[in-house]
PDB file of C-alpha atoms and ligand atoms in Angstrom:
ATOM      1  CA  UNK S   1      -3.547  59.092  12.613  1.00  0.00           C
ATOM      2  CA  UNK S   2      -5.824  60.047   9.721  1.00  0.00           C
ATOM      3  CA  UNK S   3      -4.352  63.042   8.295  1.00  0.00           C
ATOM      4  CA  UNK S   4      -7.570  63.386   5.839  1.00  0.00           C
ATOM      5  CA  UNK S   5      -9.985  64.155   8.752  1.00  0.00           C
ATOM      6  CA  UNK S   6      -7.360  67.357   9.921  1.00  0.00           C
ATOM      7  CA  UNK S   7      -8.962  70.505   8.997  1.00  0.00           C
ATOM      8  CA  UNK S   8      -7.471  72.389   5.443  1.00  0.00           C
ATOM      9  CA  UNK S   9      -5.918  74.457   7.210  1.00  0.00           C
ATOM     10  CA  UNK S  10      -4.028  72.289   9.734  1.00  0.00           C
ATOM     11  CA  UNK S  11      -1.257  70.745   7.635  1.00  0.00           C
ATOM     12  CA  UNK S  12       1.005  70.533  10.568  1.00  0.00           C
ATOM     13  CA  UNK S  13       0.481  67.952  13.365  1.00  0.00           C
ATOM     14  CA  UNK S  14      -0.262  70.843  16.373  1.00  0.00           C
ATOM     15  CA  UNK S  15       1.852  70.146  19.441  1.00  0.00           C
ATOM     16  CA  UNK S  16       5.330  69.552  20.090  1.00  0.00           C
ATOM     17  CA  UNK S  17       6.848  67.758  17.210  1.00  0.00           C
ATOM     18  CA  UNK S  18       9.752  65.840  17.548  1.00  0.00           C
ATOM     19  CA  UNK S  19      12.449  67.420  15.840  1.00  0.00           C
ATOM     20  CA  UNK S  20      15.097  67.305  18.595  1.00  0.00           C
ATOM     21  CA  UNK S  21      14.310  63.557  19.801  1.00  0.00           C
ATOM     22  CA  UNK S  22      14.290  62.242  15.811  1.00  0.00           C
ATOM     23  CA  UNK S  23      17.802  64.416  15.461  1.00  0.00           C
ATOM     24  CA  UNK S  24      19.171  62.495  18.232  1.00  0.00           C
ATOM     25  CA  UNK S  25      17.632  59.217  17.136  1.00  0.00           C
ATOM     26  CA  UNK S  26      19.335  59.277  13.569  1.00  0.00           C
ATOM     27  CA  UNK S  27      22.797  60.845  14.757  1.00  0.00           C
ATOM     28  CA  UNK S  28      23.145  57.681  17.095  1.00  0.00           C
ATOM     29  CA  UNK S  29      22.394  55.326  14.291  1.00  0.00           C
ATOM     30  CA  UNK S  30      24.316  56.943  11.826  1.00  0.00           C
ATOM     31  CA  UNK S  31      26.608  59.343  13.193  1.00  0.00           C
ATOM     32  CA  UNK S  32      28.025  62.384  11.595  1.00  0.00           C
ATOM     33  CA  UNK S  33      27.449  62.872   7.749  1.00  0.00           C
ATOM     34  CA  UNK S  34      30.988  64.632   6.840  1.00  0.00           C
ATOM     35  CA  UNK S  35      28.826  66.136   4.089  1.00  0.00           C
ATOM     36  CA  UNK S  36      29.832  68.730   1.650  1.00  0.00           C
ATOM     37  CA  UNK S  37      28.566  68.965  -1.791  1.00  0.00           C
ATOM     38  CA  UNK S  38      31.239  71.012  -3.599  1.00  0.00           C
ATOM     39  CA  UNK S  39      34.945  71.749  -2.932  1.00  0.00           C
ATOM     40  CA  UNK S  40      33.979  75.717  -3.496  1.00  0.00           C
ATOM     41  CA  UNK S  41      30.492  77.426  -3.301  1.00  0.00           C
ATOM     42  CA  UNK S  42      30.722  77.499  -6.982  1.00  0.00           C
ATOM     43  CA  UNK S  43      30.498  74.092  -7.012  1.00  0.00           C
ATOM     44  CA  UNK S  44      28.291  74.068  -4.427  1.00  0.00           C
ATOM     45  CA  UNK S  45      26.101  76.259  -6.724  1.00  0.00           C
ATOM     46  CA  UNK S  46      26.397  74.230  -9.574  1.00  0.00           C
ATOM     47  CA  UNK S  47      25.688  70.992  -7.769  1.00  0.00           C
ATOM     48  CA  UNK S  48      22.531  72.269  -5.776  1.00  0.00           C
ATOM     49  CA  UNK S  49      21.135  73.020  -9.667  1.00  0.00           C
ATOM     50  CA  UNK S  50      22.260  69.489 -11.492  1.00  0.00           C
ATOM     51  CA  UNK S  51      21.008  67.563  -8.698  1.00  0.00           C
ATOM     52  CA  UNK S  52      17.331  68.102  -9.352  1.00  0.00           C
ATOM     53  CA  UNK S  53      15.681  65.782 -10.416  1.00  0.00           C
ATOM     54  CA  UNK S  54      18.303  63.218 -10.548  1.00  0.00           C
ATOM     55  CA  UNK S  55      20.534  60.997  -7.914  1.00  0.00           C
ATOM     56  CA  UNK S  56      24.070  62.272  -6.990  1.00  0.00           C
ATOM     57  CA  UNK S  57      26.428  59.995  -8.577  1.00  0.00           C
ATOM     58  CA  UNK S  58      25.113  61.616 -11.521  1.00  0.00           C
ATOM     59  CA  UNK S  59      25.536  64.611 -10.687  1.00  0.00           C
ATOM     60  CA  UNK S  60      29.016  63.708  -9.581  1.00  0.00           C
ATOM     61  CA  UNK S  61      30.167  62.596 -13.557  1.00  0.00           C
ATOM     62  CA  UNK S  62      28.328  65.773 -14.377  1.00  0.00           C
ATOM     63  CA  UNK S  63      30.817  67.741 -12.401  1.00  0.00           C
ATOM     64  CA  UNK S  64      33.902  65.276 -13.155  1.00  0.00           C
ATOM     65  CA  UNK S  65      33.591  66.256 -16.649  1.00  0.00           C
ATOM     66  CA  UNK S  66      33.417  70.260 -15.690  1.00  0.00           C
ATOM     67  CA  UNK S  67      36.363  69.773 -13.801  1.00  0.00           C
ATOM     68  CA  UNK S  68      38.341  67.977 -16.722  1.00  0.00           C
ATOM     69  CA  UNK S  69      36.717  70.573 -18.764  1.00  0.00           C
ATOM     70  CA  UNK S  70      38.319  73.427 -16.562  1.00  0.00           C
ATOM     71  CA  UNK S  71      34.695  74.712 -16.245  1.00  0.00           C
ATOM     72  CA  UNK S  72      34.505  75.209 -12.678  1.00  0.00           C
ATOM     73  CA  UNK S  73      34.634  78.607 -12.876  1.00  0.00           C
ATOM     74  CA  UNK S  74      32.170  81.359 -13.355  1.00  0.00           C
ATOM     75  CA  UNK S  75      34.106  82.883 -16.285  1.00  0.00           C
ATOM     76  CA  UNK S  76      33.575  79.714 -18.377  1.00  0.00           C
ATOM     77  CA  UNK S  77      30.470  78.421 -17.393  1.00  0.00           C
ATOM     78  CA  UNK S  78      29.217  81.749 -18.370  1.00  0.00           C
ATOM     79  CA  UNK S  79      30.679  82.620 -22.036  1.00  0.00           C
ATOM     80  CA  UNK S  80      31.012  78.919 -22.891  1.00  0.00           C
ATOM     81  CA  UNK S  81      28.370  78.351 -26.131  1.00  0.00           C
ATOM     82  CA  UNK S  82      25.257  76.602 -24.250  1.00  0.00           C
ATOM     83  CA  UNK S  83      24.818  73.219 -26.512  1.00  0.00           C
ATOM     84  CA  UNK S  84      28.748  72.693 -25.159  1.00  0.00           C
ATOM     85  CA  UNK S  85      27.912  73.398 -21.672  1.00  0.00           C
ATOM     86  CA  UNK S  86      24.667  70.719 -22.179  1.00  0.00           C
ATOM     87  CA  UNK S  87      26.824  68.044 -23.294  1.00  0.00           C
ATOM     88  CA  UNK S  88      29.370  68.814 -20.546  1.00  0.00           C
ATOM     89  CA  UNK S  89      26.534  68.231 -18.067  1.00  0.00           C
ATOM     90  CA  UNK S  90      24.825  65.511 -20.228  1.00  0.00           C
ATOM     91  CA  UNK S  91      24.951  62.672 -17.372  1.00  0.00           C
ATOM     92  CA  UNK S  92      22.929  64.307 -14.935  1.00  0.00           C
ATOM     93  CA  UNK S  93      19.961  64.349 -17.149  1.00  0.00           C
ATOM     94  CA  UNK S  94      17.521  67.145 -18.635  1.00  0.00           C
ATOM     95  CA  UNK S  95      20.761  69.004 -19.781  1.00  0.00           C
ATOM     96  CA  UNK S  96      19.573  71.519 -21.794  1.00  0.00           C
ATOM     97  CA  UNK S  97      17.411  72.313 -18.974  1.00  0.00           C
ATOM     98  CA  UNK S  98      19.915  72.533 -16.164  1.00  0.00           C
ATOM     99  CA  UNK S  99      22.303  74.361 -18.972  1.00  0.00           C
ATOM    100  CA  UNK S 100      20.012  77.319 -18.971  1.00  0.00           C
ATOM    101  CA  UNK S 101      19.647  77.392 -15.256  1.00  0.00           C
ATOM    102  CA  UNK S 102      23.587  77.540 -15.038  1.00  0.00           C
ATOM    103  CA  UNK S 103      23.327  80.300 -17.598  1.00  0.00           C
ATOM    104  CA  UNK S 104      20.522  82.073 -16.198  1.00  0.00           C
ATOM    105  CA  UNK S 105      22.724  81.796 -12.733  1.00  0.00           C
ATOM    106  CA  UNK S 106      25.928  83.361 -14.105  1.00  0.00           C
ATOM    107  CA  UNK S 107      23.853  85.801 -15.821  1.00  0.00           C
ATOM    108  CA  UNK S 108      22.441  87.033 -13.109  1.00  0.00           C
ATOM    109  CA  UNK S 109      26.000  87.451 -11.003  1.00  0.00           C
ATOM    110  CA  UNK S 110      27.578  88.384 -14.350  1.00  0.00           C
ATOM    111  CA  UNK S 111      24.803  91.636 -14.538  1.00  0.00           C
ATOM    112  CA  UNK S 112      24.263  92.720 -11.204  1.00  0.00           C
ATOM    113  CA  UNK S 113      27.469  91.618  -9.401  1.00  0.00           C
ATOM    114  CA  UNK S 114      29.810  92.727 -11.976  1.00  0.00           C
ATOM    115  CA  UNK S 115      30.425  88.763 -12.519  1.00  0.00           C
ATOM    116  CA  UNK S 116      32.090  88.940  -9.014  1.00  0.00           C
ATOM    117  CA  UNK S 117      30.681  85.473  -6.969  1.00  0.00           C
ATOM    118  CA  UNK S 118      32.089  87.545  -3.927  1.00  0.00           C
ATOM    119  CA  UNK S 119      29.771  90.048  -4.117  1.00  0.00           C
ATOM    120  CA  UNK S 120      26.867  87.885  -4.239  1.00  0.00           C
ATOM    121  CA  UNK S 121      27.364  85.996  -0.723  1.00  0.00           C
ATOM    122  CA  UNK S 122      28.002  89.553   1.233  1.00  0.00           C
ATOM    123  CA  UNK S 123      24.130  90.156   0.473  1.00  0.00           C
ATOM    124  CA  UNK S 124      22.043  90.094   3.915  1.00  0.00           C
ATOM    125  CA  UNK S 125      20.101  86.798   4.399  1.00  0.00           C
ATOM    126  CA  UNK S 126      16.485  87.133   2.867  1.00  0.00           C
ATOM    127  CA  UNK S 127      18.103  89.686   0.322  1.00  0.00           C
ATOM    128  CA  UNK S 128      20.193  86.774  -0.750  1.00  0.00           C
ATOM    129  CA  UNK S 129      17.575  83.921  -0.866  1.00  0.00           C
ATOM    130  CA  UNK S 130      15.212  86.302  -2.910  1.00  0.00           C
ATOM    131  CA  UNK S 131      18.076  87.101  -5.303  1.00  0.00           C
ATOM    132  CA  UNK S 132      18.394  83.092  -5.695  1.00  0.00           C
ATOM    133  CA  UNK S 133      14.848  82.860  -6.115  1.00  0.00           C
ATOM    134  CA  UNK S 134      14.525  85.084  -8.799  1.00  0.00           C
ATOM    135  CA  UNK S 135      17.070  83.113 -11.093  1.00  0.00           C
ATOM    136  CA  UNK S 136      15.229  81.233 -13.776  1.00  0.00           C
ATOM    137  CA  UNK S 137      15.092  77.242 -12.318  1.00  0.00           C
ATOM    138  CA  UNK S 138      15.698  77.898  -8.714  1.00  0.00           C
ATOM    139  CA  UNK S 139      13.215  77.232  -6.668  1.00  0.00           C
ATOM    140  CA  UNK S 140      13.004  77.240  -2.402  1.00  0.00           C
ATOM    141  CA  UNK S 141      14.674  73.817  -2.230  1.00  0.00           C
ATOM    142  CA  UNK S 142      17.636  74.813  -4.670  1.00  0.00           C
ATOM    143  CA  UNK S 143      17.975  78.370  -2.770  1.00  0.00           C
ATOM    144  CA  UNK S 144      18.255  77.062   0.442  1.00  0.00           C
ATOM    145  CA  UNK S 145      20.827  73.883  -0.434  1.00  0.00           C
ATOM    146  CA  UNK S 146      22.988  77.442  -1.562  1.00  0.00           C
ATOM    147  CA  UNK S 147      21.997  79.552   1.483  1.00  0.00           C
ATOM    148  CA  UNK S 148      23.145  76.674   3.519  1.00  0.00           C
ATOM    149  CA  UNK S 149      25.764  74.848   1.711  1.00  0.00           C
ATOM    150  CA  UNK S 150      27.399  77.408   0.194  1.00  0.00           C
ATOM    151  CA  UNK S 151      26.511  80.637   1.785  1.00  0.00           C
ATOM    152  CA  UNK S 152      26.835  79.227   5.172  1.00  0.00           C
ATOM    153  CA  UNK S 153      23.395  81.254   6.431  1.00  0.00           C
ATOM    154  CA  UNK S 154      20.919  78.740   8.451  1.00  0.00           C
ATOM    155  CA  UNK S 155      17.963  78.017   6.475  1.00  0.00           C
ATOM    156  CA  UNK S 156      16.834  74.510   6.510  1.00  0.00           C
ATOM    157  CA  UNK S 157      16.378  72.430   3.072  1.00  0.00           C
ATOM    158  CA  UNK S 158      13.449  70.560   2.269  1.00  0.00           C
ATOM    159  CA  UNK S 159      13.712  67.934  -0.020  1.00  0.00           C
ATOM    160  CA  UNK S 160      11.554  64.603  -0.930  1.00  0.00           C
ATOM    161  CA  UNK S 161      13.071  63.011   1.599  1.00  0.00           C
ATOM    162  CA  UNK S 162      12.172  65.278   4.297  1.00  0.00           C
ATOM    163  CA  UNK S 163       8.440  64.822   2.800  1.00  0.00           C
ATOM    164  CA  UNK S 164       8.387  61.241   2.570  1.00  0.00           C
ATOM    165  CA  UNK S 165       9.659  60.888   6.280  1.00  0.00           C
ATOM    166  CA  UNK S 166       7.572  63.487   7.780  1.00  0.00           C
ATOM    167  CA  UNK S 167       4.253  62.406   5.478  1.00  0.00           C
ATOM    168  CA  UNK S 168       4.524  58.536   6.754  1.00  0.00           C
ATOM    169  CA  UNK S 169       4.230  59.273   9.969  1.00  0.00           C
ATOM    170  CA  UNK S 170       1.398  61.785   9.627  1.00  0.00           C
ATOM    171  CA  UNK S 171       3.231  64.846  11.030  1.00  0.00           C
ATOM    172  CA  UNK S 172       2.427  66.942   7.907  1.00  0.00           C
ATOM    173  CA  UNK S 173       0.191  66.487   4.860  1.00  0.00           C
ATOM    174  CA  UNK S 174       0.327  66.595   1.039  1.00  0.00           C
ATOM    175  CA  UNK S 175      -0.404  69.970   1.246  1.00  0.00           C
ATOM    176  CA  UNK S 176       2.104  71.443   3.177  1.00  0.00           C
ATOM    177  CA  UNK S 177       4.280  74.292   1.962  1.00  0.00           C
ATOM    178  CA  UNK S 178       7.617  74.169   1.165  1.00  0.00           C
ATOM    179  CA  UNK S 179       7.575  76.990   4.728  1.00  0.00           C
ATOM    180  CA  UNK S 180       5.568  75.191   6.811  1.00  0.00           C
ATOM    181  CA  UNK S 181       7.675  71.863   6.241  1.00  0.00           C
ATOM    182  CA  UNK S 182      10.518  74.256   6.968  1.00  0.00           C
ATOM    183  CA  UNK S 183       9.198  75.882   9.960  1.00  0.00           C
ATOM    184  CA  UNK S 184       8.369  72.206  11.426  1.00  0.00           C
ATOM    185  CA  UNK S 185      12.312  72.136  12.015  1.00  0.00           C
ATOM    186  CA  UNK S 186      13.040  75.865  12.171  1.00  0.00           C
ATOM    187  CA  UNK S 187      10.513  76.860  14.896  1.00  0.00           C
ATOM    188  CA  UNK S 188      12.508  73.957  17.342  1.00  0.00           C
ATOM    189  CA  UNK S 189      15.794  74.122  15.907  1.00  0.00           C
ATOM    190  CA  UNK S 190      18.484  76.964  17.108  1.00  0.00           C
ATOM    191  CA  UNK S 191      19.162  78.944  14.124  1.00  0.00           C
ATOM    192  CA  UNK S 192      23.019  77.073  12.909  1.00  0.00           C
ATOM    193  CA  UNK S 193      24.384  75.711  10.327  1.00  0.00           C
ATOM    194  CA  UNK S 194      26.096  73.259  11.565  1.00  0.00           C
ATOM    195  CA  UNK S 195      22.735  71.333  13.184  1.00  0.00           C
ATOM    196  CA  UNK S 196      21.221  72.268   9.571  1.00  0.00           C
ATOM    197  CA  UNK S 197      23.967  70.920   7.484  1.00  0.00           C
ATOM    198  CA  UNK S 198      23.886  67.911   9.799  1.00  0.00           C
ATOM    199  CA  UNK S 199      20.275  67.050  10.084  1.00  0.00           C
ATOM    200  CA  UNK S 200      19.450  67.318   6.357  1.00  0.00           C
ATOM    201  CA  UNK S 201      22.273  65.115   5.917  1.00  0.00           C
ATOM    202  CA  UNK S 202      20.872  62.400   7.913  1.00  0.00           C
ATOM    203  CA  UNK S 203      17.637  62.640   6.545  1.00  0.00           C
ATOM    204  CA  UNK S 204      19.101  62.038   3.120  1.00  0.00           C
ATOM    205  CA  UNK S 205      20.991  59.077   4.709  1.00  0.00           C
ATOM    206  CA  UNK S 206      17.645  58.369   6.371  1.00  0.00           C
ATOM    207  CA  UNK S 207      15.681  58.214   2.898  1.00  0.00           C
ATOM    208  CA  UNK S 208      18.558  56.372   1.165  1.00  0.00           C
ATOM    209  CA  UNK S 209      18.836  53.326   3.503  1.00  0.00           C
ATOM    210  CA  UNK S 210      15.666  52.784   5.596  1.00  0.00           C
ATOM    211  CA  UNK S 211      13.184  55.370   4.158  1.00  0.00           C
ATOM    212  CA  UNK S 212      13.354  54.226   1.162  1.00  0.00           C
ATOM    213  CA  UNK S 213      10.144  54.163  -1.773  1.00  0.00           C
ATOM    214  CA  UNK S 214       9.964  50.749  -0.019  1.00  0.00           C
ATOM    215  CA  UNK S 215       9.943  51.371   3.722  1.00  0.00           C
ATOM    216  CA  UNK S 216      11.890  49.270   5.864  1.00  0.00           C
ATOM    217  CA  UNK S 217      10.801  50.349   9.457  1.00  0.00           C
ATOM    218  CA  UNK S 218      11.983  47.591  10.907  1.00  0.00           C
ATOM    219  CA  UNK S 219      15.298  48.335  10.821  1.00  0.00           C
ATOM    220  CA  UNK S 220      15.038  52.022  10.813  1.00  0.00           C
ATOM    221  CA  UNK S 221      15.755  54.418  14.263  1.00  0.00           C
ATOM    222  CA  UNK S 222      12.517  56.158  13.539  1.00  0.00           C
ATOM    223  CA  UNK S 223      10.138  53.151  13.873  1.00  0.00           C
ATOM    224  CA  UNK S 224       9.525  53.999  17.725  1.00  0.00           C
ATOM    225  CA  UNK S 225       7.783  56.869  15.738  1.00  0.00           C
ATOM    226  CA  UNK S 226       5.489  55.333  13.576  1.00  0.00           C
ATOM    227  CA  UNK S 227       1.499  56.032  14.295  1.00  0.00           C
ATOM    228  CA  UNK S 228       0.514  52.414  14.768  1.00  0.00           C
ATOM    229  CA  UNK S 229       2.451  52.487  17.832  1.00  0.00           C
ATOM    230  CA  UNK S 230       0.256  55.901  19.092  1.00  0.00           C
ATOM    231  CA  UNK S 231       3.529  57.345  20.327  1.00  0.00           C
ATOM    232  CA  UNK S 232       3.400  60.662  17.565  1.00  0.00           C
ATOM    233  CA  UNK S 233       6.142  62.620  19.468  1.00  0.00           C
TER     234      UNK S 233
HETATM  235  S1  LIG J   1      10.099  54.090  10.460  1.00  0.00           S
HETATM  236 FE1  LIG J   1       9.510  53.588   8.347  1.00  0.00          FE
HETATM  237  S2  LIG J   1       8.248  55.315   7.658  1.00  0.00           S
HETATM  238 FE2  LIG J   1       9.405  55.973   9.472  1.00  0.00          FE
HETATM  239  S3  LIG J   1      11.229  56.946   8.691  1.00  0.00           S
HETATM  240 FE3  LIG J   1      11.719  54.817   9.106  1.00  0.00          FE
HETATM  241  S4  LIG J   1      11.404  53.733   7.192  1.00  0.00           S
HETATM  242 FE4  LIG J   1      10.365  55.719   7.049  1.00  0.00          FE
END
């Protein structure tokens, strides 16, 4: 399929995609995920902003040094002087970066949440997401690993992954949104969290092991997929 002839505004392969059939596909290779990215939503929070940009076991010493730190918590990560908190989160790279970003997070519940986490999940759905959004350094991908991971509402994450998997096998282009990739899964998916949690789990597991920068289709459970073989869905 040559993506460049599709008109500007069709980013998104038109028909049925997939999205149930490719669910089922990596499940039975891979099985369930287990995955959780924090113990609390705090962490969940904190993890969702240190992982950009950088691979997990990083952001895994990152957090092993909050936690011998005692820094887990919104009190500290909020009043503790910024350099400190940088060096804290030092291994998962650009800290000074992701030090404001914690900052401008805690700020945010600190002002209009009375520094009360609590308060800040009971928001309604989109008024929750837009409240994420407007935090300095989180952006739809960041939002929705929150909304998902550790608000438990069913918004579906886009990540590289997702791109690189979806953008090989022609069923979007370069210029999709981060909404329209979204809506590829949303439109087929029943709204849950659970199917949410799991499928972006095995995509990550997808783009890890088979979809990797180098492909290795022939041992992946997508390959059946793969335009060459003119079966697109
Ligand atoms: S078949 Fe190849 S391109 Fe498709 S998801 Fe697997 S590794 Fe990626």
């Amino acid at each position: 399929m040559n993506v460049d002839k599709k008109r500007p505004d069709d980013k998104l392969k038109p028909g049925r995609p997939p999205v149930r059939a490719i669910y089922r596909a990596l499940y039975r290779h891979w099985g369930p995920q287990h995955w959780w990215p924090g113990r609390t939503r705090l962490e969940v929070v904190v993890g969702a902003i240190l992982t950009q940009n950088t691979a997990w076991t990083n952001v895994e010493k990152a957090m092993a040094r909050l936690r011998r730190e005692k820094a887990l918590n919104l009190s500290v990560l909020h009043r503790v002087e910024l350099n400190t908190l940088a060096e804290w989160i030092r291994p998962a790279g650009y800290y000074n970066v992701k030090a404001r970003r914690l900052r401008a997070f805690t700020r945010m519940v600190d002002k209009e949440f009375d520094g009360r986490l609590e308060r800040l999940w009971k928001l309604e759905d989109r008024v929750l997401r837009d409240t994420l959004l407007r935090v300095h350094g989180i952006g739809p991908e960041t939002a929705d690993s929150i909304m998902l991971y550790a608000a438990g509402r069913p918004f579906f994450v886009v990540d590289a992954y997702t791109r690189r998997f979806l953008g090989r096998h022609g069923w979007i282009t370069d210029r999709a949104t981060y909404d329209e990739v979204a809506r590829w899964f949303t439109d087929v998916l029943p709204r849950d969290v659970p199917v949410y949690n799991e499928y972006h789990a095995l995509i990550v597991r997808l783009g890890k092991t088979t979809c990797r920068r180098r492909p290795l289709c022939d041992r992946c459970p997508l390959k059946r997929w793969l335009p060459e073989s003119g079966d697109g869905g």
